[in-house]
Coordinates of C-alpha atoms and ligand atoms in Angstrom, one line a residue:
Chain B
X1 CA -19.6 -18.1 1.1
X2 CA -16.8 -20.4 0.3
X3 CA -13.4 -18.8 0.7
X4 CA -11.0 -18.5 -2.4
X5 CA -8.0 -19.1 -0.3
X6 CA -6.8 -22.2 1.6
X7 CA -6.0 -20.0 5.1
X8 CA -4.9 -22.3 7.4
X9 CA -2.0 -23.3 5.1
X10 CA -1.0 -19.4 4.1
X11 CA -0.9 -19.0 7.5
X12 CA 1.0 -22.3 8.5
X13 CA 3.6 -21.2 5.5
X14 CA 3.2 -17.6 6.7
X15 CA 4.6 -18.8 10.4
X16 CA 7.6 -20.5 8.4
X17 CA 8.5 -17.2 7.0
X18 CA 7.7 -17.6 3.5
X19 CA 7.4 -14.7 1.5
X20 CA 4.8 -16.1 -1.2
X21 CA 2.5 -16.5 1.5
X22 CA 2.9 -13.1 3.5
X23 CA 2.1 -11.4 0.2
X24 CA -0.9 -13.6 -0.2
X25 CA -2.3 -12.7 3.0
X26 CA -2.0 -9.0 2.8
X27 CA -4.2 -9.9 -0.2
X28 CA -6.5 -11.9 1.7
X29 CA -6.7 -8.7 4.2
X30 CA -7.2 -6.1 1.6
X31 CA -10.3 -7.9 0.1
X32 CA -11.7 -7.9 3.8
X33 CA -14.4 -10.1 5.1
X34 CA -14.3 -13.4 6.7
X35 CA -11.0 -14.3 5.5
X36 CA -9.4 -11.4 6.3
X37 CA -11.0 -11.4 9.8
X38 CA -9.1 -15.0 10.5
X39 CA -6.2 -14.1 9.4
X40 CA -6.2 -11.0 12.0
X41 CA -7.3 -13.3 14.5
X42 CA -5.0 -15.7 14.1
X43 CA -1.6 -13.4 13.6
X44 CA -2.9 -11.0 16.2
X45 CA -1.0 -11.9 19.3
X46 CA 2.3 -11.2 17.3
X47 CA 2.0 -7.7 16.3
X48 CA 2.9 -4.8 18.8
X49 CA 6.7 -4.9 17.7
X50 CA 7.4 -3.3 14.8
X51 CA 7.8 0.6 14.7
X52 CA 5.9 2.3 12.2
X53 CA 7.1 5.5 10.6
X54 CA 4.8 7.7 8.1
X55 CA 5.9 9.4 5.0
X56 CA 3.9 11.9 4.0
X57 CA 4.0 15.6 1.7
X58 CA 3.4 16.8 -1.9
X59 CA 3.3 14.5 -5.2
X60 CA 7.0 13.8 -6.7
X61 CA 8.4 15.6 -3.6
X62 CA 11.4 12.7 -3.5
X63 CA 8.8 9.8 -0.9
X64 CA 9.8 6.9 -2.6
X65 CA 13.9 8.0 -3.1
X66 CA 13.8 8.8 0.5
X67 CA 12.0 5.8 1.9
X68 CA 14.4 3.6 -0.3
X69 CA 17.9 5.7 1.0
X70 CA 16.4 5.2 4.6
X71 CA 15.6 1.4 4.3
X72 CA 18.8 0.7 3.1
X73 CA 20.2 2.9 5.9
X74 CA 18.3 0.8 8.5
X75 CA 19.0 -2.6 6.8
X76 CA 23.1 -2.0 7.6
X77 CA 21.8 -1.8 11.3
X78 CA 20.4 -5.0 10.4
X79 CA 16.7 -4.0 10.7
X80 CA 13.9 -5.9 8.9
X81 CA 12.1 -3.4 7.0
X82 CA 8.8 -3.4 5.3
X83 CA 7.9 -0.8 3.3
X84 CA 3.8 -0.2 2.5
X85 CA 4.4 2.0 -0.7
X86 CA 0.2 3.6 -1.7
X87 CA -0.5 4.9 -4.8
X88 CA -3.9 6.2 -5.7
X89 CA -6.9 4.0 -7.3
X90 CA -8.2 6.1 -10.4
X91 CA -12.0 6.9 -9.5
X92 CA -12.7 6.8 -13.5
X93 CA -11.7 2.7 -14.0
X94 CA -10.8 1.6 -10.4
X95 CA -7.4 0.1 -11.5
X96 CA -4.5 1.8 -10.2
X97 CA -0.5 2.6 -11.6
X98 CA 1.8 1.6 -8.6
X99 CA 4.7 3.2 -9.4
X100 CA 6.6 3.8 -6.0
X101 CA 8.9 1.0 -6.5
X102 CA 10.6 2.3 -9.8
X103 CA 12.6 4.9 -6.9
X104 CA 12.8 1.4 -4.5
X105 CA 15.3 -1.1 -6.9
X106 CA 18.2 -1.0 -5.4
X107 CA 16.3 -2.7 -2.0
X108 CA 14.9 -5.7 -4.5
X109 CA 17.4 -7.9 -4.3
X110 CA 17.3 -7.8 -0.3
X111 CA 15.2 -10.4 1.1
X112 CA 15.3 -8.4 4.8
X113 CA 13.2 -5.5 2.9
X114 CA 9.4 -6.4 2.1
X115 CA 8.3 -4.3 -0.6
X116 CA 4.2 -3.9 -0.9
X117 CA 2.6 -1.4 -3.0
X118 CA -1.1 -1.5 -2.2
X119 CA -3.5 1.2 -4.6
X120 CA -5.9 3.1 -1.8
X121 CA -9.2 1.5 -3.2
X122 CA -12.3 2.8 -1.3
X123 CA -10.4 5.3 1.1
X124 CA -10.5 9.1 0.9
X125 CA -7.0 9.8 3.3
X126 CA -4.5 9.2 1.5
X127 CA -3.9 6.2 2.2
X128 CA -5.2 2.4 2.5
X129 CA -8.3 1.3 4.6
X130 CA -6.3 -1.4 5.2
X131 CA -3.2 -0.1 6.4
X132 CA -3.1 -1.2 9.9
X133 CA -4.0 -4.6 9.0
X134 CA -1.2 -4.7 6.6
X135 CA 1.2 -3.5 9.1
X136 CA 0.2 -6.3 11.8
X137 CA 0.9 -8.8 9.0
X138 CA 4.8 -7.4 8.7
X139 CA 5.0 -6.9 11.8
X140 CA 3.6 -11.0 12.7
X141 CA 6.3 -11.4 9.9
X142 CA 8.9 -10.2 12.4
X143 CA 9.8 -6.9 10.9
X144 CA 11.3 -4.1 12.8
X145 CA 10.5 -1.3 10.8
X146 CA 7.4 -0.9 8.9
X147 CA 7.9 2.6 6.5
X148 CA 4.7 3.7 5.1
X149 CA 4.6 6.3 2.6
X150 CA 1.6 8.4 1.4
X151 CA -0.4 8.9 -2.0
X152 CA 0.5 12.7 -1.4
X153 CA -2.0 14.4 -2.7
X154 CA -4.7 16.5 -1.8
X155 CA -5.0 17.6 1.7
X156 CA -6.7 14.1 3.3
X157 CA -2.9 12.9 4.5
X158 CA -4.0 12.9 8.3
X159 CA -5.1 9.4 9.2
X160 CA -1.4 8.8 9.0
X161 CA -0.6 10.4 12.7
X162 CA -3.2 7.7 13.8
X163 CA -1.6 4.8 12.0
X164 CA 2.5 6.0 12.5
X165 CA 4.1 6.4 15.4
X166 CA 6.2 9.0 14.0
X167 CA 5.3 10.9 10.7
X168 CA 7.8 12.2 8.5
X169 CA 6.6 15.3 6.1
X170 CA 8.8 15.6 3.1
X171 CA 9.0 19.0 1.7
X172 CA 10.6 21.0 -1.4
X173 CA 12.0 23.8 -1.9
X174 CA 9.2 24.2 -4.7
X175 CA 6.6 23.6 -2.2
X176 CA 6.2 27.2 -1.8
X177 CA 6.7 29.3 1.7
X178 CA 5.2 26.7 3.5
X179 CA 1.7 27.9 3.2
X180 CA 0.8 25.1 1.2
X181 CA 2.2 23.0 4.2
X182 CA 0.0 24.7 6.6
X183 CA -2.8 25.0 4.8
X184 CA -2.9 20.9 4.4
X185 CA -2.5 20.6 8.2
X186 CA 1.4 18.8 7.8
X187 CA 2.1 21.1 10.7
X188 CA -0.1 19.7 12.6
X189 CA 0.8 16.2 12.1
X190 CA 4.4 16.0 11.3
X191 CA 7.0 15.2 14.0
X192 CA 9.9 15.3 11.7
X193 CA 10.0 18.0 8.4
X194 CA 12.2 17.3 5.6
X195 CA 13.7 20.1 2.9
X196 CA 14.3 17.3 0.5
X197 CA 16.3 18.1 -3.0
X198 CA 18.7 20.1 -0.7
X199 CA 21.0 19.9 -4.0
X200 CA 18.7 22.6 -5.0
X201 CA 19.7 26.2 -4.0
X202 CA 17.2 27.7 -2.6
X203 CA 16.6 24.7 -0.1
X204 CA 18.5 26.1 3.1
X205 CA 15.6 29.5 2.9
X206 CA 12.5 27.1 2.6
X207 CA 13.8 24.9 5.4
X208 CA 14.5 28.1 7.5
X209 CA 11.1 29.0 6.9
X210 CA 9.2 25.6 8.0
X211 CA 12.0 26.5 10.8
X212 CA 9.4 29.6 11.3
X213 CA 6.4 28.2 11.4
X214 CA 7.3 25.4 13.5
X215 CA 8.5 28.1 16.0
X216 CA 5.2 29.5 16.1
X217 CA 3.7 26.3 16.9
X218 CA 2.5 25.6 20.4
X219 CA 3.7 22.8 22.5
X220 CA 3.2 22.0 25.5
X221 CA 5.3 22.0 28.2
X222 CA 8.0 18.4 27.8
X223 CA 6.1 18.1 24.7
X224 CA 7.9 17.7 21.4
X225 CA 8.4 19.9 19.0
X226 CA 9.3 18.9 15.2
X227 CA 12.5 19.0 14.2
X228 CA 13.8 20.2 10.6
X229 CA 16.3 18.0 8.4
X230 CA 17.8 18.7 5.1
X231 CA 18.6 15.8 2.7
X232 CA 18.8 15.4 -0.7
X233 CA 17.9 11.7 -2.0
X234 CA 19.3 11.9 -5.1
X235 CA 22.9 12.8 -4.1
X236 CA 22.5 10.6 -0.6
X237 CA 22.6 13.1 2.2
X238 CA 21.6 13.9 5.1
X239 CA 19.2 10.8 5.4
X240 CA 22.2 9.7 8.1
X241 CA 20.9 12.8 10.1
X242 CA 17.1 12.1 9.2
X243 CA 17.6 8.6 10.4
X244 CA 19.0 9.9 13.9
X245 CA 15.9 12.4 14.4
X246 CA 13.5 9.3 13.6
X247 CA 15.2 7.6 16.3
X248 CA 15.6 10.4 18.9
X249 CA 11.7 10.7 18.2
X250 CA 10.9 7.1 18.9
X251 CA 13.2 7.8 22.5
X252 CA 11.1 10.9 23.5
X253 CA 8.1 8.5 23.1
X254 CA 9.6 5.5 25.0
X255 CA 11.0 7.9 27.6
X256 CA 7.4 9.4 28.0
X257 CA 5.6 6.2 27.7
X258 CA 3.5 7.4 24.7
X259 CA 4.5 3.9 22.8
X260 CA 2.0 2.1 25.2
X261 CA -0.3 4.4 25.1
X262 CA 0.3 5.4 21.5
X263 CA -0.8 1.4 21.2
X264 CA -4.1 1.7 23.1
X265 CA -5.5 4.4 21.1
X266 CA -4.9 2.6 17.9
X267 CA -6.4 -0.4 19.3
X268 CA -9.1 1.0 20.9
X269 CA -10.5 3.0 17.3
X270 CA -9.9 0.0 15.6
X271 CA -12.4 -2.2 18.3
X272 CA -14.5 0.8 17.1
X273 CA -14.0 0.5 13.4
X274 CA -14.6 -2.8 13.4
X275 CA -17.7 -2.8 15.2
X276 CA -18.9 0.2 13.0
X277 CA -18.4 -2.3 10.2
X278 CA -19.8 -5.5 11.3
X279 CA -23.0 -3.4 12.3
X280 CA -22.9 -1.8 9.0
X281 CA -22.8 -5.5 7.1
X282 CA -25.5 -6.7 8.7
X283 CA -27.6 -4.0 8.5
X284 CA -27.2 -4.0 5.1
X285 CA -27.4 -8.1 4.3
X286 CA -30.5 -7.6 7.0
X287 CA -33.6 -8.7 4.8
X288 CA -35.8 -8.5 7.3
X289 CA -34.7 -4.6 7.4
X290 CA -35.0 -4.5 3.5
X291 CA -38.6 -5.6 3.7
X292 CA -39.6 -3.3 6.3
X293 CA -38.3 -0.1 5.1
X294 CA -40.0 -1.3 1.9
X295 CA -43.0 -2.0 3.1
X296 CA -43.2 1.5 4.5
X297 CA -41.6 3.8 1.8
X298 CA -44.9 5.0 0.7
X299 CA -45.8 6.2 3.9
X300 CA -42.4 8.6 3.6
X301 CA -43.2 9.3 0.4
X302 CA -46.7 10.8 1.0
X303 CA -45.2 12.5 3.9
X304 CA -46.8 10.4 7.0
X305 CA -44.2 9.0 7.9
X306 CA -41.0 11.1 8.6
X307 CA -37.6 9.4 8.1
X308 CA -36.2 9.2 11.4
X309 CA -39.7 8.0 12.9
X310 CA -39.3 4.6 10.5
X311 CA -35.4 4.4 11.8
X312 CA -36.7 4.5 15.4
X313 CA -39.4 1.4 14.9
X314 CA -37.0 0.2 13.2
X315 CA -34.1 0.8 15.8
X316 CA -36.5 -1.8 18.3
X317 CA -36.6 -4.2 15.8
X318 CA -32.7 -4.8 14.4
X319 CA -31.0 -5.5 17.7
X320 CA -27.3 -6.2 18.2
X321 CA -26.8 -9.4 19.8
X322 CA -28.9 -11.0 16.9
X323 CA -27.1 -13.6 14.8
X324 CA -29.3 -14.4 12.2
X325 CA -28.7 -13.1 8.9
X326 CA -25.4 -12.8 6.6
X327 CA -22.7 -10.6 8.1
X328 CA -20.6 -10.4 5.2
X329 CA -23.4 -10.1 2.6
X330 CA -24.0 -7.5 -0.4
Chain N
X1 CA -17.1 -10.1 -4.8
X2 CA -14.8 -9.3 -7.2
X3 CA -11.4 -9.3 -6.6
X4 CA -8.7 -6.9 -8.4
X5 CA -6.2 -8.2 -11.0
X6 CA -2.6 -7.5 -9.9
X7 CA 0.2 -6.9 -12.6
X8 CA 3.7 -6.4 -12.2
X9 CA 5.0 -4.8 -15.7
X10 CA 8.6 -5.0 -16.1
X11 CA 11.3 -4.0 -18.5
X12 CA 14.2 -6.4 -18.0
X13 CA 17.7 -5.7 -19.7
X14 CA 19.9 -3.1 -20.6
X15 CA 18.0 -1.0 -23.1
X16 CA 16.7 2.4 -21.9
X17 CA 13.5 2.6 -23.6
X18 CA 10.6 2.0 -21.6
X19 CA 8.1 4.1 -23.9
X20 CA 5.7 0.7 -24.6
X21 CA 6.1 -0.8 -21.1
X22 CA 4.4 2.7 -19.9
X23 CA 2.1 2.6 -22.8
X24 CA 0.5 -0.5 -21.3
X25 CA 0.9 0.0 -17.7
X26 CA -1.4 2.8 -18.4
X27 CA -3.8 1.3 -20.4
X28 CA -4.2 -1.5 -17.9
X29 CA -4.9 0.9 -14.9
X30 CA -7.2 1.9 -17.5
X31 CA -9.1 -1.4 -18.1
X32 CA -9.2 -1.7 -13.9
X33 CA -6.2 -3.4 -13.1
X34 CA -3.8 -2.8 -10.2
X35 CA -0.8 -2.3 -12.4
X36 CA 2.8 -2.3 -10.6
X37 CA 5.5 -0.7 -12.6
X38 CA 8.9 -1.0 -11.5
X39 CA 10.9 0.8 -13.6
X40 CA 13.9 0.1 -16.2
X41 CA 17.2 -2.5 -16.1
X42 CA 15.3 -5.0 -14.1
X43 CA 17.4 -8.6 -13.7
X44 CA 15.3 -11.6 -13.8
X45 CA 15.9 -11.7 -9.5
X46 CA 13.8 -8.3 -9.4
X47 CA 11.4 -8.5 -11.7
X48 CA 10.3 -12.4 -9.4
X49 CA 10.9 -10.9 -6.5
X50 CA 9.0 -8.2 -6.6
X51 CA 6.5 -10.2 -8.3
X52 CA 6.1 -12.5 -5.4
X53 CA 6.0 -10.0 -2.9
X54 CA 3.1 -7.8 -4.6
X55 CA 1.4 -11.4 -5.3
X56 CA 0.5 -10.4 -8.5
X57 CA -1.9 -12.3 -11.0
X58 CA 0.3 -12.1 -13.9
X59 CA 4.0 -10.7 -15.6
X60 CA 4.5 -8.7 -18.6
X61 CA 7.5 -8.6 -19.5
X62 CA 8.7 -6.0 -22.0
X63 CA 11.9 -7.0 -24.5
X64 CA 13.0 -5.4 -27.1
X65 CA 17.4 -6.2 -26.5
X66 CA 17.1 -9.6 -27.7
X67 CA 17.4 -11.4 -24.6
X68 CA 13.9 -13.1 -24.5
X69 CA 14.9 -16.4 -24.7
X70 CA 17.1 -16.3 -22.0
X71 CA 14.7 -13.4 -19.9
X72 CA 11.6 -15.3 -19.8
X73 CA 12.4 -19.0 -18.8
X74 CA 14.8 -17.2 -16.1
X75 CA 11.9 -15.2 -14.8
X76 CA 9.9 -18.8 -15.0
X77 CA 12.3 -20.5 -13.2
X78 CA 12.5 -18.2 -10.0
X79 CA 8.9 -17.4 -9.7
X80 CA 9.1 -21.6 -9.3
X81 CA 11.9 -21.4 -7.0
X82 CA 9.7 -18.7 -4.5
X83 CA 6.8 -20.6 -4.5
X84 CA 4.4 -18.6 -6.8
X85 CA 4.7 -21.0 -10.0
X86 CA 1.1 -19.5 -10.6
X87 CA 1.8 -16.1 -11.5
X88 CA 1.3 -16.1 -15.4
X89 CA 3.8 -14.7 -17.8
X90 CA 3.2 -12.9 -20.7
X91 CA 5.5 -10.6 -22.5
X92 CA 5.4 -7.8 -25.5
X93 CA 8.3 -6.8 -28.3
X94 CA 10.0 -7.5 -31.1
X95 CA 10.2 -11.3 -31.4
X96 CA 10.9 -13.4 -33.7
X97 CA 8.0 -16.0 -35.0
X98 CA 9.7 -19.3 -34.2
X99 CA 11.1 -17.7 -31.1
X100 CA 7.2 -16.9 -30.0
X101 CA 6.6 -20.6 -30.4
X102 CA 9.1 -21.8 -28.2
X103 CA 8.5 -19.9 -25.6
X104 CA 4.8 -20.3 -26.0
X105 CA 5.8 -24.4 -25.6
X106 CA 7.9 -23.1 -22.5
X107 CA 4.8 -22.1 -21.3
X108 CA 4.7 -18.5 -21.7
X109 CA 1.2 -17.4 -21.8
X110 CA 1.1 -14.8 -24.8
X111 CA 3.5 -12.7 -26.7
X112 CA 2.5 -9.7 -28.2
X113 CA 4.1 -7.6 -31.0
X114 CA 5.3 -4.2 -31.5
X115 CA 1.9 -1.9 -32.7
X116 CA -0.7 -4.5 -30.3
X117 CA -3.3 -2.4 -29.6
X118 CA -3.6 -2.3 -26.1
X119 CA -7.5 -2.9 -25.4
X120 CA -6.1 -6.7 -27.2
X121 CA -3.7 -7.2 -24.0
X122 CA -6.4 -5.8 -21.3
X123 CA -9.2 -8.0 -22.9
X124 CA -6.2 -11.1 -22.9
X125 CA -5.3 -10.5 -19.3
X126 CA -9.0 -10.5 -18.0
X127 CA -9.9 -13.9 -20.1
X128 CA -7.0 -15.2 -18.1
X129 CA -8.9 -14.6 -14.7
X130 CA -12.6 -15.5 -14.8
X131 CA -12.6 -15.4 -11.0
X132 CA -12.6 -11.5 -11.1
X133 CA -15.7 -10.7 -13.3
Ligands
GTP1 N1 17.3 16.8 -7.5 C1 16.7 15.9 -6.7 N2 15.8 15.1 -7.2 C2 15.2 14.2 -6.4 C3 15.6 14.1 -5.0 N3 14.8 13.1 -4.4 C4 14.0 12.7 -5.4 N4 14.2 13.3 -6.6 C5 13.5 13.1 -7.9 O1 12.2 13.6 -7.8 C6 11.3 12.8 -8.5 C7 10.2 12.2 -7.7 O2 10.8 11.3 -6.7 P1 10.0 10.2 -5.9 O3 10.8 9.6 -4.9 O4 9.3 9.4 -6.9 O5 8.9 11.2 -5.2 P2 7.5 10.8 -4.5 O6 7.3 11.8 -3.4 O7 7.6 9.4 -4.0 O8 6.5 10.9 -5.6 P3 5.0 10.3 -5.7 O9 5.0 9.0 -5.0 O10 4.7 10.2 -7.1 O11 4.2 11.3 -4.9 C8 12.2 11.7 -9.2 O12 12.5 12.1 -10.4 C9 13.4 11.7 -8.3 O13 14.6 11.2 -8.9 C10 16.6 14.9 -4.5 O14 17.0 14.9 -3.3 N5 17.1 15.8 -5.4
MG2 MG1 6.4 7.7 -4.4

């Protein structure tokens, strides 16, 4: 297979800091396959710096406005932020309306914020299978902050806490009594809850009851237990305060050493994903495999041959350490 | 393996009327595309930057103030400046025919008028990208 792209030059441009060529790799990484794997190989030994925050909670529930208020926040800190902004891919035509920037204009002129909307393609969670490799790419661009907020919807939000190290839920005062919240598992995952649209009056009781339920929570001993902010995005405030409880959860880790070990577990699901995969492509581009379970169908079908007794004779047959055969095929 | 098309559809300018410009951002999520919208009162600076950093396949730009002939070789001449003189610009609204011809000669893709249906622009923007049948 002949690659599109001309990779060693992206990445020799990429090293220079050019933008046009960072967002051309994070394209090469969310087609996938060869090109994406040198382009992780080759970036790989930069990553490991940036700190990666997850936005997560109900459609419309002010994400965007508050990612925006934040990075702007960080960047008079002088932070380099990039923001990873998902939006979902229609299942009906497979295109996608990436709309997270319209709340995100006032960072555009900025060229210390990296703005990437990616649509979440193939993945069922909420958000991009290839969110980690996107982040390693901003972070090999030398940003400080990655922010990565959440399609939102549905109740798939979780593989966040395993990409983040901290995860922000945003909630509303219209988000109900917080059953909603729990139902969806945000209490399980969230380390920082936020009573957005606080310029609404009923705000302060929905944040005292998240309050509640975080209260009932159990946490182990030196553990952490969420913390509860109110902000309203629209009239700027309280994301100082937010800001503060992002950091003062990024010190608990540090202080704990979670950061490091935080790091490992990432890495060490993602050897695992990626082997998953690479088995998975060549079992499929596997010919040989093709013919064979062809060949023997009809035993199955007449009910000789039981599913899991082809797979075994099979399982002797398409061994690991072979090479032959197309690993990216299909 | 195909590869997705990537728009960024923009509404430059002071007008605050972005009806059409959502019209076709929809339709093209619609045909498949990955469509980026990014809102109203974009400057020429936004609409390429943001451009560039989603690496999109193409611009449209939606006009309807009367600043096309300044909007679109201004939009030309940054994506240029960042390095992504490949992006393709096309653009929709109320244009006069003479204007249309100059900036076609600029190098403006395709401008489209008001009433277009929007299958016409889908079926435009894939012809413009072979490499992602
Ligand atoms: N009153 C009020 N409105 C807000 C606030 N924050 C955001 N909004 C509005 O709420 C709407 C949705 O805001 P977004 O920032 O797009 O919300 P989101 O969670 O990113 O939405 P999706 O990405 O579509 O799930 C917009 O109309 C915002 O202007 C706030 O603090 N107060
Ligand atoms: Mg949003």
């Amino acid at each position: 297979m002949s690659s599109r792209y001309d990779i060693e030059g992206l990445l020799a441009r990429f090293l220079e800091g050019q933008t046009a060529a960072a967002a051309r790799l994070i394209t090469v990484l969310e087609n996938g396959g060869e090109d994406a794997e040198k382009v992780l190989d080759a970036i790989f030994s930069r990553t490991g710096n940036a700190y990666r925050v997850g936005f997560t909670g109900p459609p419309g529930a002010g994400k965007s406005s508050l990612v925006s208020r934040l990075a702007r926040r960080f960047r008079s800190e002088d932070a380099k932020i990039g923001i990873i902004a998902i939006d979902p891919t229609s299942p009906f035509s497979g295109g996608a309306l990436l709309g997270d920037r319209i709340r995100m204009q006032s960072l555009f002129e900025d060229p210390g914020v990296f703005v990437r909307s990616l649509a979440s393609r193939g993945s069922l969670g909420g958000i991009s299978n290839c969110t980690d490799e996107v982040c390693d790419l901003m972070d090999a661009f030398g940003k400080d902050m990655i922010l990565i907020e959440t399609v939102g919807v549905g109740q798939s939000e979780l593989e966040i806490a395993e990409k983040a190290h901290t995860v922000v839920v945003i909630l509303v005062p219209e988000s109900g009594d917080g059953i909603q919240a729990m139902k969806a598992g945000l209490m399980e995952i969230g380390d920082i809850f936020v009573m957005n649209k606080s310029d609404h009056s009923d705000a302060e009781v929905a944040a005292m009851e998240i309050e509640d339920s975080i209260k009932l929570k159990q946490v182990p001993e030196g553990g952490w237990r969420p913390l509860v902010v109110m902000t309203s995005a629209k009239e700027d405030r309280g994301i100082g305060d937010l800001a503060g409880l992002i950091r003062k959860h990024r010190e608990y880790l540090e202080d704990n050493d979670l950061m490091r070990r935080k790091r490992k577990k990432i890495l060490l699901s993602r050897v695992r994903n990626a082997l998953m995969d690479r088995m998975e492509r060549r079992l499929r581009g596997s010919e040989e495999v093709k013919r064979i379970v062809s060949g023997r169908m009809e035993e199955v079908y007449a009910g000789r041959l039981s599913p899991y007794r082809l797979v075994r004779e099979l399982d002797g047959i398409v061994t690991i350490g072979r090479s032959a055969g197309p690993t990216h095929g299909e | 393996m195909a590869r997705m098309i990537r728009v960024l559809v923009a509404k430059p300018g002071l007008d605050g009327h972005d009806r059409g410009a959502k019209v076709v951002a929809n339709a093209l999520k619609d045909a498949g595309m990955e469509v980026i919208y990014t809102g109203l009162h974009q400057t020429p600076e936004m609409i390429a930057e943001s451009a560039v950093q989603e690496d999109v396949d193409i611009v449209g730009l939606s006009i309807l103030s009367g600043a096309h002939m300044t909007m679109f070789p201004r939009v030309m001449e940054l994506l240029k400046e960042k390095g992504a003189e490949h992006i393709v610009v096309f653009g929709g609204g109320i244009i006069p025919a003479e204007d249309v011809c100059r900036l076609e000669e600029m190098g403006v893709a395709r401008i489209f008028g008001p009433g277009t249906d929007t299958g016409d622009i889908a079926s435009f923007i894939k012809g413009s990208f072979p490499d992602t049948e």
